Coordinates of C-alpha atoms in Angstrom, one line a residue:
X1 CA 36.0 39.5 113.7
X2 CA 36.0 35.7 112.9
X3 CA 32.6 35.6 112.7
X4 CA 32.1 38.3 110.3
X5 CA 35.1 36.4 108.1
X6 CA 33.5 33.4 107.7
X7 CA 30.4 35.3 106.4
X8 CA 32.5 36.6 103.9
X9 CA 33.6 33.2 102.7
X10 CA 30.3 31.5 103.0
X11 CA 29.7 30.2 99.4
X12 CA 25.9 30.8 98.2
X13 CA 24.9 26.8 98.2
X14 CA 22.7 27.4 95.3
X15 CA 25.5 29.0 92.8
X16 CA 28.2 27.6 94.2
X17 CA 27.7 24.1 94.0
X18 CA 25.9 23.3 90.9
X19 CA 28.6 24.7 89.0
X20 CA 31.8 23.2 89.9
X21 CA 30.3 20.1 90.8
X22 CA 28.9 18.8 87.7
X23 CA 30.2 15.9 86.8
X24 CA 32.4 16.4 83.4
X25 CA 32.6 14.2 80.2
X26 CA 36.7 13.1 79.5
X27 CA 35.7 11.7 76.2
X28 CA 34.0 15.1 74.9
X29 CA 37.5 17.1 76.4
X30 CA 39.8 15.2 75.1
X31 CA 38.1 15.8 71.4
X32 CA 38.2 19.6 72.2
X33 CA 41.8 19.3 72.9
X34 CA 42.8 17.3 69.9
X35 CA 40.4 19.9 67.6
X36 CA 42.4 23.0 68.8
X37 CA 45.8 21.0 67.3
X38 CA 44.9 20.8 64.0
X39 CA 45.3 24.0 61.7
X40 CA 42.2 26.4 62.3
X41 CA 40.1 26.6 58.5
X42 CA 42.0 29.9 58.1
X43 CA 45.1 28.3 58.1
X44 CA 44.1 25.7 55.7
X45 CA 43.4 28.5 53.4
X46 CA 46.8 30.3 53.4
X47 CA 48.3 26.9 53.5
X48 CA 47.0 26.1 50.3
X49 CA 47.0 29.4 48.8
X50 CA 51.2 29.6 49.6
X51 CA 51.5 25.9 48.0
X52 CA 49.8 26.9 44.7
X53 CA 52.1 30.8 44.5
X54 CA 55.7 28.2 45.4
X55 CA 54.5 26.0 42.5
X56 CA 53.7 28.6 39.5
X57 CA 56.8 30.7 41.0
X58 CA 59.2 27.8 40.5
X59 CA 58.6 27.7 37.1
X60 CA 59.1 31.2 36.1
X61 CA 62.8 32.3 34.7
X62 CA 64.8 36.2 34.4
X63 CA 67.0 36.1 32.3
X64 CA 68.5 37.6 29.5
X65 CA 68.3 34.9 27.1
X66 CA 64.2 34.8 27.8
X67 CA 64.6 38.5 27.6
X68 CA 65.7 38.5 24.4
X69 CA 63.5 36.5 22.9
X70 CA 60.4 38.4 23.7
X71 CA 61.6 41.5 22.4
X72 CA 60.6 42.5 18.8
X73 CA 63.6 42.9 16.8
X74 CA 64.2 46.5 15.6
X75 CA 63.3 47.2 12.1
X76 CA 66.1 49.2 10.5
X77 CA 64.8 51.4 7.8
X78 CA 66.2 53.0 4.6
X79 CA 66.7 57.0 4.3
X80 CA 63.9 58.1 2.5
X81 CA 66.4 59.8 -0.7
X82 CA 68.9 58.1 -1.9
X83 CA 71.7 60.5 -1.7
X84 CA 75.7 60.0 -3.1
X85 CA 76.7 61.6 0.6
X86 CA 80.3 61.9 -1.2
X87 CA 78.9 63.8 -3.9
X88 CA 77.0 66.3 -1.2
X89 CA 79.8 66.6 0.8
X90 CA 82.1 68.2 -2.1
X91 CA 79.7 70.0 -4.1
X92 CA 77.0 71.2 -1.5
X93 CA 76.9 75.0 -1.4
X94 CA 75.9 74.5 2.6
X95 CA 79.0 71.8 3.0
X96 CA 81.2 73.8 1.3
X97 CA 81.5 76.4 3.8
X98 CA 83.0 75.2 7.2
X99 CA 80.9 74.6 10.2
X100 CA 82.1 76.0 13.0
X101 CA 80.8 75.8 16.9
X102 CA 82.3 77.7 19.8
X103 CA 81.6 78.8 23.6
X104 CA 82.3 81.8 25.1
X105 CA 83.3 81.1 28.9
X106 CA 85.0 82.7 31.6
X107 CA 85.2 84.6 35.1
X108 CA 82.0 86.0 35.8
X109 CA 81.5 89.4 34.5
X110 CA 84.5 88.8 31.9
X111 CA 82.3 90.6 29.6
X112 CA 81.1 87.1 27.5
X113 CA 77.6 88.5 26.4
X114 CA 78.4 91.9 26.0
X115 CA 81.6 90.5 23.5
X116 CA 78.9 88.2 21.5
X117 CA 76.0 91.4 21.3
X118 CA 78.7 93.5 20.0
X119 CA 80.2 90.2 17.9
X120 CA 76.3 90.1 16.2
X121 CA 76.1 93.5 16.0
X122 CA 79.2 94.2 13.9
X123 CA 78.9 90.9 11.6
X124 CA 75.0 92.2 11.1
X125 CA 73.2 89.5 12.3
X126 CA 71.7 92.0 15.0
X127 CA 70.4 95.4 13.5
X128 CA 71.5 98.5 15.2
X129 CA 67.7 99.4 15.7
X130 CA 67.5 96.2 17.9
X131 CA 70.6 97.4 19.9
X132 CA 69.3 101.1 20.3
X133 CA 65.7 99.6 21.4
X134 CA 68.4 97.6 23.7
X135 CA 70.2 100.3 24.8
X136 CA 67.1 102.6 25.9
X137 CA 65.7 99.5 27.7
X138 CA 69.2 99.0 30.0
X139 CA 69.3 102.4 30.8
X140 CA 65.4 102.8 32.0
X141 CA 66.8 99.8 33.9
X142 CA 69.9 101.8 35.2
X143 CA 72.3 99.4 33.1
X144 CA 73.2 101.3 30.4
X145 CA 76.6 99.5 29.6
X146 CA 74.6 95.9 29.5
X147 CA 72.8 96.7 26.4
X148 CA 74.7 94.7 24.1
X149 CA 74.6 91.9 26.6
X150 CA 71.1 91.7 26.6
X151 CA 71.1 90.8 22.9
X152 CA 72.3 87.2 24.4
X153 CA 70.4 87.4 28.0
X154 CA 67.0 87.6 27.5
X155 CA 65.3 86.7 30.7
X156 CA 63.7 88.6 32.7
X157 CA 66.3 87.0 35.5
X158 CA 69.6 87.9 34.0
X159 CA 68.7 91.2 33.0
X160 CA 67.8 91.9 36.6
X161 CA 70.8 90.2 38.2
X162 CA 73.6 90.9 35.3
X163 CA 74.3 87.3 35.2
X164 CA 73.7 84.7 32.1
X165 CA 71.9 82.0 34.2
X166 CA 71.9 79.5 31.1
X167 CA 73.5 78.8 28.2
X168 CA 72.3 80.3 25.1
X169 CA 72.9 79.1 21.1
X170 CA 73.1 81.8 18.3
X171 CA 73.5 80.4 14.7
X172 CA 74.9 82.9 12.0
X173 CA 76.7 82.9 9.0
X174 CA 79.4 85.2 7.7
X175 CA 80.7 85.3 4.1
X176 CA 83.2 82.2 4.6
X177 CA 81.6 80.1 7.6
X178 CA 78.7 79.1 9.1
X179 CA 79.0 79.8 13.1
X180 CA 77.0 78.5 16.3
X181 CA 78.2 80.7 19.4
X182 CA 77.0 79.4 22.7
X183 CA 77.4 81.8 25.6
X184 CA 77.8 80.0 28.8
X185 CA 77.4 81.2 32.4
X186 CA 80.3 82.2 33.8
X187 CA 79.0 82.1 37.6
X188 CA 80.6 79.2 39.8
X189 CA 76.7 78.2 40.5
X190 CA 75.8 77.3 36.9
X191 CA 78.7 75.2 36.2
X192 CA 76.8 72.0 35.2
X193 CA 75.0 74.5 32.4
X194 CA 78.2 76.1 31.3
X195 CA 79.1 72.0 31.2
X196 CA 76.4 71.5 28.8
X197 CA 77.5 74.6 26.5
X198 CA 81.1 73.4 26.0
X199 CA 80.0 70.0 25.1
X200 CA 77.9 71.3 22.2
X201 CA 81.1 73.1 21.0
X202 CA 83.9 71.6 19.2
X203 CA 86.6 75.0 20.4
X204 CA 86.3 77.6 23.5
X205 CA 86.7 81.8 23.5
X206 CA 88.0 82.1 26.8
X207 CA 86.8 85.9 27.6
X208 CA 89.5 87.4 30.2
X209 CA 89.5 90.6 32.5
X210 CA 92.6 92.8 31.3
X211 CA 91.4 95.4 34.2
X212 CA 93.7 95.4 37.0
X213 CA 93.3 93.6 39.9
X214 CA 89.9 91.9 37.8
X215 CA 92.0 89.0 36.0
X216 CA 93.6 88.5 39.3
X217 CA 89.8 87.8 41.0
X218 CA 89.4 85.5 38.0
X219 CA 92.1 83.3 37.7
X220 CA 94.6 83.9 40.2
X221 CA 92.6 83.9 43.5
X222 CA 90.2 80.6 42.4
X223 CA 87.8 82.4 39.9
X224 CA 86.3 80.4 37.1
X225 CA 88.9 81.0 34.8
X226 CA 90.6 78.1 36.0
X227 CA 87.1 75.5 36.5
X228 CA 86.6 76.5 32.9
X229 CA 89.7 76.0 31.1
X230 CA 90.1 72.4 33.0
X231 CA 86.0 71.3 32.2
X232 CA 87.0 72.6 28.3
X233 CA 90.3 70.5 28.2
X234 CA 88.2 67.3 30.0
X235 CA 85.5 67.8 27.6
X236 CA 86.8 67.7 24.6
X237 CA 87.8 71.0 23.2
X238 CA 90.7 71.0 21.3
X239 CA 91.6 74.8 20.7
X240 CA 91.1 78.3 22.9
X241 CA 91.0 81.5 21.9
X242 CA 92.0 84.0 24.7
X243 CA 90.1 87.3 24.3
X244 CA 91.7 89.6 26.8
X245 CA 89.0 92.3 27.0
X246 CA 88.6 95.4 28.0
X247 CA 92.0 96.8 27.2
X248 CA 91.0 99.9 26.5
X249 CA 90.9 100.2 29.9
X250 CA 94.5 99.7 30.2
X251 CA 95.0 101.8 27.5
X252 CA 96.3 99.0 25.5
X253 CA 99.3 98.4 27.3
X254 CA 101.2 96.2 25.3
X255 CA 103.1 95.2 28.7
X256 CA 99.3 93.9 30.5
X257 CA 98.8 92.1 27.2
X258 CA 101.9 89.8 27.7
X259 CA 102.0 89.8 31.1
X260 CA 98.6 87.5 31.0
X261 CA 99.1 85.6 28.1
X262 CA 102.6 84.4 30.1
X263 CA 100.6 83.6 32.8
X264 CA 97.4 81.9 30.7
X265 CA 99.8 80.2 28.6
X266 CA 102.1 79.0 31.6
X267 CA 98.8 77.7 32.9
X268 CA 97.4 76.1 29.9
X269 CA 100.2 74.2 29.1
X270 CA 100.6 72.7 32.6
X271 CA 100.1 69.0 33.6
X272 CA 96.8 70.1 35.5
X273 CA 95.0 71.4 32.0
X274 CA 97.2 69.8 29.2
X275 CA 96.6 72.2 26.5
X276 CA 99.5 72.3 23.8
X277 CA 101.4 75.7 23.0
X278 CA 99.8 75.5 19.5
X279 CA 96.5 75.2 20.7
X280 CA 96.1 78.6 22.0
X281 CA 96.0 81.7 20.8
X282 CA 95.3 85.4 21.9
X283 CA 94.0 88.4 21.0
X284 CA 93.1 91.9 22.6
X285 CA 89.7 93.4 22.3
X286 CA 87.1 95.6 23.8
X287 CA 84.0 94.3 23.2
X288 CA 82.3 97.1 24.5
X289 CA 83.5 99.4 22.2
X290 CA 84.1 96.8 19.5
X291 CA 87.8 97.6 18.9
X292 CA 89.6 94.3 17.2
X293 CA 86.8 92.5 17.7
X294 CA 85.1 92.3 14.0
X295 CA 86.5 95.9 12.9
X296 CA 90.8 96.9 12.8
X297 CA 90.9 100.9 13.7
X298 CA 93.8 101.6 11.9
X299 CA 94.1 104.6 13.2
X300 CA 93.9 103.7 17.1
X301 CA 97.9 104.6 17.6
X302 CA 97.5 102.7 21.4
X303 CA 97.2 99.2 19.4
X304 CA 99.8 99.6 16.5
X305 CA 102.3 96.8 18.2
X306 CA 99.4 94.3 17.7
X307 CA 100.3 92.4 14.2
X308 CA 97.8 89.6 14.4
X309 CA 94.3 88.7 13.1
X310 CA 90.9 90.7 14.4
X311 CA 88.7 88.0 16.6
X312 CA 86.3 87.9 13.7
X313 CA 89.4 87.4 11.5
X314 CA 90.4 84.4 13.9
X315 CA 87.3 82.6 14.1
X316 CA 86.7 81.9 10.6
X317 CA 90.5 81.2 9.7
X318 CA 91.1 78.6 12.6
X319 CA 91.4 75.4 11.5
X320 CA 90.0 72.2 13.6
X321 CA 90.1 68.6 13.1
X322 CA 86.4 68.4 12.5
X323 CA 86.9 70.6 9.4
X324 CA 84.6 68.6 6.3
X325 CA 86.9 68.2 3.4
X326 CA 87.8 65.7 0.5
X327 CA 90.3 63.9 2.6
X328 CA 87.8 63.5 5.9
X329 CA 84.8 62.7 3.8
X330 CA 85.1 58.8 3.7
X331 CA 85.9 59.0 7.3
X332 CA 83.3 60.9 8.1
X333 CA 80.5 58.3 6.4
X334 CA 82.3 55.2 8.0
X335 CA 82.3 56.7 11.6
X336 CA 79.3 55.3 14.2
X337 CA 76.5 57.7 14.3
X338 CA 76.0 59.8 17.9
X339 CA 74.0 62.5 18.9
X340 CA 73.8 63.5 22.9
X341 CA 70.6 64.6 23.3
X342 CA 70.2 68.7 24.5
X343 CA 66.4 69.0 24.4
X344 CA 62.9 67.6 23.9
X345 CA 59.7 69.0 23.0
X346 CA 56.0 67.8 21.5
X347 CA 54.3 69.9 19.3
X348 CA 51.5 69.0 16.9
X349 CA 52.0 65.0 16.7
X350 CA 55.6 64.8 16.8
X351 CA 58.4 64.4 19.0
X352 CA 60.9 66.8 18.3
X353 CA 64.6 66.3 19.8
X354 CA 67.5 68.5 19.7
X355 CA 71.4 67.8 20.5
X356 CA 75.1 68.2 18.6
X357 CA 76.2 65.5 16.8
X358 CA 79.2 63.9 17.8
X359 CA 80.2 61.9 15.1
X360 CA 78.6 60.9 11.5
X361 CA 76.1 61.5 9.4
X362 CA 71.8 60.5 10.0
X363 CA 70.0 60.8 7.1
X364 CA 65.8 61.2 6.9
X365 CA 63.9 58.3 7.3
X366 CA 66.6 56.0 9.0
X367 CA 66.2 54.1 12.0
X368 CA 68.0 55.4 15.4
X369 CA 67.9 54.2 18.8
X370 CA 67.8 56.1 22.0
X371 CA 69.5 55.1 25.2
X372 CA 69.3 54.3 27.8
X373 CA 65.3 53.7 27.0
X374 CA 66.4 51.6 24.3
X375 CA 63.5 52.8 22.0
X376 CA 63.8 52.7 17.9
X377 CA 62.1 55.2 16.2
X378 CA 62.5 56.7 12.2
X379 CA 63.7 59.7 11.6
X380 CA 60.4 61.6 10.1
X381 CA 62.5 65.2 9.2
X382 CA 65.7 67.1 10.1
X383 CA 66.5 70.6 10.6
X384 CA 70.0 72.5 10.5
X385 CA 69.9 75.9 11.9
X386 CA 66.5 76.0 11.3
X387 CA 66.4 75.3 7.8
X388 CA 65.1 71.7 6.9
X389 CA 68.2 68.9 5.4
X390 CA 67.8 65.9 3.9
X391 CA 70.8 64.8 6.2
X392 CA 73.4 66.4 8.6
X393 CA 76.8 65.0 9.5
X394 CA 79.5 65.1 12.7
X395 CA 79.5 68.7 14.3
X396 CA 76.2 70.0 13.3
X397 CA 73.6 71.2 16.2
X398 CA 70.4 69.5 15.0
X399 CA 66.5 69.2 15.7
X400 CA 65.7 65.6 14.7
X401 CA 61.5 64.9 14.6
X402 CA 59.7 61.7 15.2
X403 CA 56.2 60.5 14.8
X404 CA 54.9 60.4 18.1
X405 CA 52.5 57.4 17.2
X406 CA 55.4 55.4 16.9
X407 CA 56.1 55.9 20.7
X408 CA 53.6 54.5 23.5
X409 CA 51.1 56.6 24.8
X410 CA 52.5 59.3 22.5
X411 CA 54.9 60.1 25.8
X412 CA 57.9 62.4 25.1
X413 CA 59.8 61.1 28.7
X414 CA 61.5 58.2 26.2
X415 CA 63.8 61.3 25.6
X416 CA 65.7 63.2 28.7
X417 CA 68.7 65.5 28.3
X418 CA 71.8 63.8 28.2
X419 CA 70.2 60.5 26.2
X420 CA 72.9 59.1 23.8
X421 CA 70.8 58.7 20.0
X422 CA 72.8 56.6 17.5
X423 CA 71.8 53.8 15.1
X424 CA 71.4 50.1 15.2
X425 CA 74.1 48.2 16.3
X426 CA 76.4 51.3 17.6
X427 CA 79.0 50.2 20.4
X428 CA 77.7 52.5 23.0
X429 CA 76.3 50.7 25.8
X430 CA 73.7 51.9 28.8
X431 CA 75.3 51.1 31.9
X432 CA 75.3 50.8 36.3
X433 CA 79.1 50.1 36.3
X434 CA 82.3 51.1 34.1
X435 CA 85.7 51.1 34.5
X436 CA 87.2 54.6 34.5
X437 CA 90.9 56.0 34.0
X438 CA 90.2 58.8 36.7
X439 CA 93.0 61.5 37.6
X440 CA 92.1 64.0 40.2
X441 CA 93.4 67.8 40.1
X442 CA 93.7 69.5 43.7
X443 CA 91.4 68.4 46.2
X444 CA 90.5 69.6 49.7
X445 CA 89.8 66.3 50.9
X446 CA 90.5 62.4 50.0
X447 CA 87.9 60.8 47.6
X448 CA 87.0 57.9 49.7
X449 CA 85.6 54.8 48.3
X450 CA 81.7 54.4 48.4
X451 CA 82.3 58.3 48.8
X452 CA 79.4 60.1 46.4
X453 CA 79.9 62.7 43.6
X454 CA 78.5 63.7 40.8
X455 CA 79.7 62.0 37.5
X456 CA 78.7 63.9 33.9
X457 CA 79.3 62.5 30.4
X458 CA 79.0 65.4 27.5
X459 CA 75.5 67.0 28.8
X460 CA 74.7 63.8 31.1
X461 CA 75.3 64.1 34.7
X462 CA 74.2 61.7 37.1
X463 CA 75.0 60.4 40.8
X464 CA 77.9 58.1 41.5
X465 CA 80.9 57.1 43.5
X466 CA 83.6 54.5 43.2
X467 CA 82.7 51.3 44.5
X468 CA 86.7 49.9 44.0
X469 CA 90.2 50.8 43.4
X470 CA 91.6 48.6 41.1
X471 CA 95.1 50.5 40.6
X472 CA 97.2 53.5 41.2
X473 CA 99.1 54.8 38.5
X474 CA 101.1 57.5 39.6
X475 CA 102.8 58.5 42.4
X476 CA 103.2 55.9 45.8
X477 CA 102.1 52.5 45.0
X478 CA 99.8 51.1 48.5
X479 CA 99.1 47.4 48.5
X480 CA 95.6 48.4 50.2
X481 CA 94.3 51.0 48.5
X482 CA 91.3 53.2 50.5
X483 CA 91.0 56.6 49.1
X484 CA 92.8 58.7 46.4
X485 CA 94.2 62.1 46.7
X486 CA 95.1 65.5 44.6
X487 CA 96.7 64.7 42.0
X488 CA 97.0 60.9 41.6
X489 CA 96.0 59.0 38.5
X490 CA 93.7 55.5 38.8
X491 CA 92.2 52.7 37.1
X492 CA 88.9 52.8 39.5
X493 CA 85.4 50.6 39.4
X494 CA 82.5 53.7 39.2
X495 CA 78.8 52.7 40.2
X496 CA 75.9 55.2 38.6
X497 CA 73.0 55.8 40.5
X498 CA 69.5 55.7 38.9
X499 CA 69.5 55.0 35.5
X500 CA 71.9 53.6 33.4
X501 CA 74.2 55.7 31.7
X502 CA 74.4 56.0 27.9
X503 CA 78.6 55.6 27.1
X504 CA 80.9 54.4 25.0
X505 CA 84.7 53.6 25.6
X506 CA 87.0 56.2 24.9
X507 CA 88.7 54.3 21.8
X508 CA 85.2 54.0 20.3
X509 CA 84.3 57.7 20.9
X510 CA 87.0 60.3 22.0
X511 CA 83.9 63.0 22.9
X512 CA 81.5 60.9 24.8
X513 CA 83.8 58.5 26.4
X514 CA 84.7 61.5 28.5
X515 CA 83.7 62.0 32.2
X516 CA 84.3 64.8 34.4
X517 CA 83.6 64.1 38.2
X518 CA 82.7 67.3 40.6
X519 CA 81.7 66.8 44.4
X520 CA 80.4 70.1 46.8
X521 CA 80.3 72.4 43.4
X522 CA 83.5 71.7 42.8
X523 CA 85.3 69.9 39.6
X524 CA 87.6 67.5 41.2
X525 CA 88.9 65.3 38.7
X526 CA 88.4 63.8 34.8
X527 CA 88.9 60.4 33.0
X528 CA 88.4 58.3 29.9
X529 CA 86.2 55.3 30.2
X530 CA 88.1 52.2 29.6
X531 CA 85.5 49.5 30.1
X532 CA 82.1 48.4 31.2

């Protein structure tokens, strides 16, 4: 055993030896050694590399004042007439009749489309070889009684379902006013398109249910009626009709009629909408059949207690605040020019953008810039209802067009839906924070701060949540304030997400210094801006 271990651990004389015994050089180890401290010739490189980025870096500077300077100042152009805008105004044939925009909204299947069809129908903007053609179509399709809706919903998708899915904009003109009906959806999933309708529309037909048991769904038992009539209020409407339709099914009960309009009006008038009694009106119909709606049927005995107007009647008597005459004019020229942007196309070399205009007048060839790009452009041509204008003025839906050589790379993404257009030097501002007057209406939880929602100007919506509480003005006074709840009124701090948000403050603008908040698909509170 002990021999056979020390054969093991014999070293071989002839490898062992010569290699660990050589005698070793200090001088030449010690200069190894001192080489391996310095930096390898890689690190030289990134040594000097890293001095040379620190150095140029130090000397570069962001800020606005450098901003400034390198950006071209906009050239503000002329309109290409020069028109006496008082002297249109009064004597224009087009001017001289009223202008008048309205949205139809409501509980789903209120009847909104099929009231508008029949509303075209009997004005005779629609033919009645259109609605028979109509009417043979819907009952191939086994939906006979949606003919006249689908004069409005034309999609393949809301002809199948029933449903209006979007909104949809009708210009016509009647002996005394010029009209643009927009029918919104009245489903609680296409609330941020019904949004966009009611901002194009300066008053709102509220379409209700007369049937038993059907206004109930609507507006008692948390149908849209409610959602609706709250957005409208928040958004800027300042009259409603109320259509009760379909009282021919109730055989005209005078009774029905009053028991909802107590209700509506009772509702309306409360602290949670803020409507004024003299900013609603009501009238029964059946816009199925078309009684009251354009035509009186003198001889319908069932409706002899009802004294008032027709709905047709109604809509071109009303009078609204944005009504042109020869007191408003010179107000109307001195007001800033906005136009919230609704849609944007290219087609053959321009850039063609349609929205409602807010407030003043744009002429052709004047210069206009879009936020929040901050792009200047000249107007190249306007169109009113599809006619071409030399100019158009507060309360008009409008397609402006642009030469698309004048944006780069001829790109139409300078535009999105919800962009705020107005001229030079116009007090709207694109921000990340503003300063809100928020109140909330009933909520099913607190709104938190840093807590996210969505946030929607006129037609803009974007992502957002309060990033401070600055003060509660209403109800029990906190010293450290966390979260809000139903029904309390604040001054909060509100971060967008994204990009900036075109806005102005409410004293500048009363229509787009407006926000509506909704979180989960639901509309939990409105406000004015105050600051930014």
């Amino acid at each position: 055993m002990d021999e056979n271990r020390s054969k093991r651990r014999r070293h071989d004389q002839q490898l062992f030896y010569p290699l660990t015994n050589v005698e070793l050089n200090i001088e030449k180890i010690s200069k190894a050694a001192q080489n391996f401290n310095g930096p390898s010739p890689d690190d030289k490189i990134i040594n000097a590399q890293k001095a040379a980025f620190e150095d140029k870096l130090g000397n570069l500077q962001l800020s606005e004042s450098s901003e400034a300077a390198t950006k071209k100042p906009v050239k503000v152009t002329k309109p290409t007439k020069k028109l006496n805008l008082e002297h249109e105004l009064s004597t224009n044939k087009t001017y001289s009749k009223p202008h008048k925009s309205f949205v139809v909204i409501g509980h789903v299947d209120a009847g909104k489309s099929t009231l508008m069809g029949r509303m075209l129908l009997d004005f005779g903007i629609v033919d009645i070889k259109t609605v028979n053609k109509l009417v043979k179509e819907a009952e191939r399709a086994g939906k006979g009684s949606f003919a006249l809706a689908w004069v409005m919903d034309q999609t393949a998708e809301e002809r199948a379902h029933g449903v209006t899915v979007d909104i949809c904009a009708t210009d016509f003109e009647t002996e005394k006013t010029r009209f643009t009906a927009i029918d919104a959806p009245g489903h609680k999933d296409f609330v941020p398109q019904m949004i966009g309708g009611v901002s194009q529309a300066d008053f709102a037909l509220l379409v209700v249910d007369s049937i038993t048991g059907e206004f109930e769904a609507g507006f008692a038992m948390d149908g849209q009626t409610k959602e609706h009539t709250i957005l409208a209020k928040n958004l800027g409407i300042e009259r409603v009709c109320v259509a009760v339709n379909k009282m021919d099914k109730e055989n005209w009960d005078e009774l029905r009629f009053n028991s909802i309009k107590s209700q509506l009006l009772e509702y309306l008038t409360s602290d949670e909408v803020g409507f004024a009694a003299d900013q609603i009106d009501f009238v029964p119909i059946s816009g199925l059949t078309g009684e009251n709606v354009v035509k009186r049927n003198s001889s319908l005995e069932a409706l002899s207690w009802y004294k008032g107007p027709t709905l047709g009647e109604y809509l071109e008597t009303v009078k609204l605040s944005s009504d042109i005459n020869a007191d408003s004019i010179s107000q109307l020229l001195a007001e800033d020019f906005y136009l919230s942007v609704h849609d944007a196309i290219k087609d053959k070399g321009e850039i063609k953008v349609s929205g409602k205009i807010s407030s003043g007048v744009i002429q052709v060839g004047e210069t206009i810039v879009s936020a929040p790009n901050d792009v200047a452009l000249q107007v190249n041509g306007l169109k009113s209802a599809g006619k071409p204008v030399d100019f158009a003025v507060r309360g008009e839906l409008v397609q402006m067009s642009f030469k698309a050589s004048q944006i780069e790379n001829d790109t139409i993404e300078v535009f999105r839906i919800g962009d705020l257009v107005s001229k030079v030097g116009s007090p709207a501002k694109s921000v990340k924070k503003l300063t809100i007057a928020l109140h909330l209406f009933n909520m099913t939880k607190p709104l938190l701060v840093g807590s996210p929602f969505v946030l929607f100007r006129n037609n803009c919506q974007a992502p957002a949540r309060i990033t401070k509480l600055i003060e509660v003005t209403s109800g029990k006074k906190k010293k450290k304030l966390l979260h809000l709840v139903s029904k309390q009124t604040a001054i909060v701090e509100v971060e967008v997400e994204g990009n900036a948000l075109p806005v102005t403050k409410y004293s500048d603008n009363k229509i787009l210094g407006r926000v509506v908040i909704r979180r989960e698909g639901v509309t939990i509170g409105a406000g004015t801006v105050v600051d930014f």
